[in-house]
Each structure stands twice: as C-alpha cells, then as structure tokens.
mmCIF file of C-alpha atoms in Angstrom:
data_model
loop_
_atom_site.group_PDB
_atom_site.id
_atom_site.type_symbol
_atom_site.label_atom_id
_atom_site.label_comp_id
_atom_site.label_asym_id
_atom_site.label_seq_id
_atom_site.Cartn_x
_atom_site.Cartn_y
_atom_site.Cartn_z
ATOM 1 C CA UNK W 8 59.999 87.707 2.891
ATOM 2 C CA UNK W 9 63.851 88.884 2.896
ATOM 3 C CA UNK W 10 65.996 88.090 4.716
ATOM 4 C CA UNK W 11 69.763 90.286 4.732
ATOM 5 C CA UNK W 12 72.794 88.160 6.041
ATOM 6 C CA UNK W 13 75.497 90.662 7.455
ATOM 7 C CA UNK W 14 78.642 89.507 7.992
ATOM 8 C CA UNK W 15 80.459 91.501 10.347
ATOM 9 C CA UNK W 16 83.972 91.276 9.451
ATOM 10 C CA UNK W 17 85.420 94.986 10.738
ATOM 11 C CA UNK W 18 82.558 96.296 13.062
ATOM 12 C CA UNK W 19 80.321 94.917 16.042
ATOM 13 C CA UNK W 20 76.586 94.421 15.797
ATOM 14 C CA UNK W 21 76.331 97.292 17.925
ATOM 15 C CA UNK W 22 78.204 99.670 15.216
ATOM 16 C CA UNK W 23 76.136 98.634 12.887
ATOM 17 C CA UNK W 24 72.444 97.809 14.375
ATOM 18 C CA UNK W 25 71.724 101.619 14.891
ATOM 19 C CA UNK W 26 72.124 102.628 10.988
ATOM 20 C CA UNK W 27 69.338 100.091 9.886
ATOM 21 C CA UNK W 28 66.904 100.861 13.122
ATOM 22 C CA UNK W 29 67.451 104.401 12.238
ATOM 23 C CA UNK W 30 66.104 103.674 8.542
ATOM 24 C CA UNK W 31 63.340 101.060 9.874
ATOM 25 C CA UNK W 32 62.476 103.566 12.168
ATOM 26 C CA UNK W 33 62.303 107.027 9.313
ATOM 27 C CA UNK W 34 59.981 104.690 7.261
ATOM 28 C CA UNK W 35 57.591 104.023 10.414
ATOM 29 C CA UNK W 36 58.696 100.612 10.853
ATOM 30 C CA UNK W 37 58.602 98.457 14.356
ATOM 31 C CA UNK W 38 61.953 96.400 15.252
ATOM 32 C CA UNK W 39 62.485 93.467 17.070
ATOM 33 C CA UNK W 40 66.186 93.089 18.049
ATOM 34 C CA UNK W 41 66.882 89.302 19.384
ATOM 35 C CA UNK W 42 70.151 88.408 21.634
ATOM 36 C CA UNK W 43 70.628 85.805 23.792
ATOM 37 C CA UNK W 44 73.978 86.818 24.561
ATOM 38 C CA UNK W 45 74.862 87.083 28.355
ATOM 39 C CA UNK W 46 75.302 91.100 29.260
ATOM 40 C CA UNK W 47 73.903 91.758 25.369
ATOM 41 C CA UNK W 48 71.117 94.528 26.527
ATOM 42 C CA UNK W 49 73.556 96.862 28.112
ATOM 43 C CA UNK W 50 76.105 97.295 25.053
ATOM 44 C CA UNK W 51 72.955 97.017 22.078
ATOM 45 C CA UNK W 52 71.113 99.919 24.240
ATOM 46 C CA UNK W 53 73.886 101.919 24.662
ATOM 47 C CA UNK W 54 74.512 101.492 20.666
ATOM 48 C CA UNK W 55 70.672 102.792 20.335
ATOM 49 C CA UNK W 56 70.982 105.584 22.754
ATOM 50 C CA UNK W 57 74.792 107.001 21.828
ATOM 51 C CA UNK W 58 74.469 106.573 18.104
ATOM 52 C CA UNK W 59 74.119 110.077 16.842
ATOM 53 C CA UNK W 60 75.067 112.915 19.512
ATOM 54 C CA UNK W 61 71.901 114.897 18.406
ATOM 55 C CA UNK W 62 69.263 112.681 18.913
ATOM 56 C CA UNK W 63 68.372 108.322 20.345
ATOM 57 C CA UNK W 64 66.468 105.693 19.050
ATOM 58 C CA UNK W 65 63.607 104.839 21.508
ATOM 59 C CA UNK W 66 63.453 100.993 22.294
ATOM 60 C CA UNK W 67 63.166 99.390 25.406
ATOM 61 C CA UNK W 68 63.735 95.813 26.729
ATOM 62 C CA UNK W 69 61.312 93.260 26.757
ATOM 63 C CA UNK W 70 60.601 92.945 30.705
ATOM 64 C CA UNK W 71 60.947 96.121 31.848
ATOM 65 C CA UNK W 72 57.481 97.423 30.707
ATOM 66 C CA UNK W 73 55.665 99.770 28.219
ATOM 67 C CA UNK W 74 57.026 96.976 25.084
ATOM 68 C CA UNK W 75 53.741 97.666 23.421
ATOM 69 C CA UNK W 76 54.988 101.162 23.128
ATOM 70 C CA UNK W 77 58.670 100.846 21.679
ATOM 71 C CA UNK W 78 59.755 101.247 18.247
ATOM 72 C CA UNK W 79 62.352 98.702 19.051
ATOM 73 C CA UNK W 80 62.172 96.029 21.560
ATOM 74 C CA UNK W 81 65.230 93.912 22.850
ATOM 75 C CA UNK W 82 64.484 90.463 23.388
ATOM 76 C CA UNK W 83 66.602 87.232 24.642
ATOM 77 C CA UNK W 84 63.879 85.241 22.508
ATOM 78 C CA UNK W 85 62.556 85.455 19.300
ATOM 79 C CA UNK W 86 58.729 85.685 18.825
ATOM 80 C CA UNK W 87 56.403 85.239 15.925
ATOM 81 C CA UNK W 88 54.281 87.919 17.676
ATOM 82 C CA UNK W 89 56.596 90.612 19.119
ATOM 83 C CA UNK W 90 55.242 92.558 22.110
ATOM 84 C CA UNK W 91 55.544 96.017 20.166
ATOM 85 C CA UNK W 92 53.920 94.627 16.936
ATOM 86 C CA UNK W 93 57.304 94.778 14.651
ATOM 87 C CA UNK W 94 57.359 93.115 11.816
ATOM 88 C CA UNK W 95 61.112 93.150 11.391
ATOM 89 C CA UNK W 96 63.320 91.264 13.557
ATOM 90 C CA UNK W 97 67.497 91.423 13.919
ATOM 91 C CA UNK W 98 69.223 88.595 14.684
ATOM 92 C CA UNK W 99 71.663 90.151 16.627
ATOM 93 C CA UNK W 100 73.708 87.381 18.025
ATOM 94 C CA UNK W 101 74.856 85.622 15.091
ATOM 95 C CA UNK W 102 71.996 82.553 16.193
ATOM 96 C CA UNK W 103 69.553 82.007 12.810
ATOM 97 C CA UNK W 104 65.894 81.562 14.515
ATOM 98 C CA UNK W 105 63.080 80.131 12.370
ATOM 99 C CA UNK W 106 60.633 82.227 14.105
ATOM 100 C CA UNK W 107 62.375 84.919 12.024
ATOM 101 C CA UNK W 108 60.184 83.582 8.925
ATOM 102 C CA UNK W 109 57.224 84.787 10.030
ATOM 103 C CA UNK W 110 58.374 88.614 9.870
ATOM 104 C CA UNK W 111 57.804 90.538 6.576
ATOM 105 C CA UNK W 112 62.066 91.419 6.886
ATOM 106 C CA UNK W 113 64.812 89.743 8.771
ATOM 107 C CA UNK W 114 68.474 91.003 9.484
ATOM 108 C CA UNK W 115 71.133 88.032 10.290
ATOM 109 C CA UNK W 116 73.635 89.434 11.937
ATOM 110 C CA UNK W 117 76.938 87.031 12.355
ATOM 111 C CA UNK W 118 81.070 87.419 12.645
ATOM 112 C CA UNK W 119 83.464 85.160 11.430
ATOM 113 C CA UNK W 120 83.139 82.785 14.256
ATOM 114 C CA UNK W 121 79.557 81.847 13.396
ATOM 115 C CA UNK W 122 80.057 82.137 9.027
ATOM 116 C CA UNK W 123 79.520 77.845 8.663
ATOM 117 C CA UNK W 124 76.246 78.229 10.902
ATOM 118 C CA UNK W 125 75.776 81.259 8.632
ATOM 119 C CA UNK W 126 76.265 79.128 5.475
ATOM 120 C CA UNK W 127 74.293 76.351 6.313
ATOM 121 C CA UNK W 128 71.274 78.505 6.812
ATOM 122 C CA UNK W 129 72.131 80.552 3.578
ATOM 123 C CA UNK W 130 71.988 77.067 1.752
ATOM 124 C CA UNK W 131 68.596 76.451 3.603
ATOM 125 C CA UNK W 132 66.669 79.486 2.892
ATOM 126 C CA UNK W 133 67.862 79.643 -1.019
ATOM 127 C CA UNK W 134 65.271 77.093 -2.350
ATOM 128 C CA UNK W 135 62.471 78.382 0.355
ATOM 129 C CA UNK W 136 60.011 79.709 -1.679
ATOM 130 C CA UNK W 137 58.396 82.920 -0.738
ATOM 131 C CA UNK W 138 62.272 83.670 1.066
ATOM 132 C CA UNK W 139 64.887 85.827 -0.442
ATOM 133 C CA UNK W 140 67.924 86.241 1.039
ATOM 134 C CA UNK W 141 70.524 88.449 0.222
ATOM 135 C CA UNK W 142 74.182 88.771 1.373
ATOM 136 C CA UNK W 143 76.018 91.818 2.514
ATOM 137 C CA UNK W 144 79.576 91.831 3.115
ATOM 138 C CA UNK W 145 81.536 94.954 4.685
ATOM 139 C CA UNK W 146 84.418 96.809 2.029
ATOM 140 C CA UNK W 147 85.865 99.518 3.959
ATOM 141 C CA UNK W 148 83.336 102.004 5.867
ATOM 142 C CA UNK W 149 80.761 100.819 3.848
ATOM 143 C CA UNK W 150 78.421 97.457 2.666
ATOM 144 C CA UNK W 151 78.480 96.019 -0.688
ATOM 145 C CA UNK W 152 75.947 93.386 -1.173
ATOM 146 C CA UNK W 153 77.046 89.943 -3.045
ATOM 147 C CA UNK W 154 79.060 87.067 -2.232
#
C-alpha cells in the first residue's frame, strides 16, 4: 500500500484536498476523508463544494445519512471499513491513524506544527513491508515529491 505524506507548508488541507478527490474521483475511486478537528466538516465541505465554479464533488458526512452512497465521506474517525466502501482514506488533520494501513492508498496530510509526529511515522512506515511511502513537499503553486 502507499502511503503520500503532504506537508502543507503554503496552503490549507482544504486548498489542497479537492485536487486529489477530484483525481480519485475521475478514476472511479471512493474517499474517506478523516478529521477530528473541532468545526473541521464545515470548512473541508465547503472546500469540496466551492472548488471549481463549474461543477462539486459529491461527499457527505458520516451521520447525516445516505454514506453508502457518497464518493467521499467525512469522518471524525478512521475506519478499516468505511461506510461508502473507499478504499482510500485522507488524513486530513495532520493525526497518522493505523487504521489507514488497511486502505489500498493513504494521504497524510500535516503543517509544520505536526512535521516531528510526521517524522516519526515516516521513520515507522519505511521498513514496513508491503508500505511505501512517499514524500511531497510544496515549491511554489505546485508539489515536487522528495525530501
């Protein structure tokens, strides 16, 4: 399994969420966005919904109803077996999960006040077997992947 480390050193999650959903989403993949961040839901749907003027990315929030049915799902929790079947999961609070593991692709989303809790799982995952991880750094408008 992969999983991408992000480190969001210009833009929010919420800039930068919508651009991989969007390509999870043209390749008929499921998402499962994770954030246990108080008042989290609001900005991340808002980021789904206002991202291109012509069009939204469906998700809903895990509670609300109809999860089976979204493309992507916000949840407070992580889950090995995500209500709307996705087997791709974002970290979007800068908190590594383990349950993350058990999807085929993970996205680990963190800012500069979480990069030692970001290191110390980079250091944990390297010698995993069956787990590659890969680092992506921002340069400008756009992500360059290395250290």
């Amino acid at each position: 399994m992969r999983v991408d480390f992000y480190q969001l050193s210009r833009d929010p999650v919420e800039q930068v969420l919508p651009a991989i959903a969007q390509k999870l989403m043209d390749d008929g993949a499921r998402l499962l966005v994770v954030d246990g961040r108080e008042g989290a839901f609001p900005r991340l749907s808002r980021a789904l919904w206002e991202w291109k003027p012509d069009s939204f990315l469906a998700h809903g929030i895990d509670g609300e109803g109809d999860e089976a049915m979204q493309p992507i799902l916000l949840c407070a929790q992580a889950t090995a077996a995500p209500a709307n079947a996705a087997r791709n999961i974002a970290l979007a609070d800068g908190v590594w999960r383990d349950e993350a593991l058990t999807f085929e692709r993970a996205f680990y989303f963190f800012d500069d006040a979480r990069i030692d809790a970001a290191r110390d799982c980079w250091r944990n995952l390297k010698g995993r077997e069956g787990v590659e991880p890969r680092f992506w750094r921002q340069e400008g408008r756009k992500w360059v992947e290395g250290p």
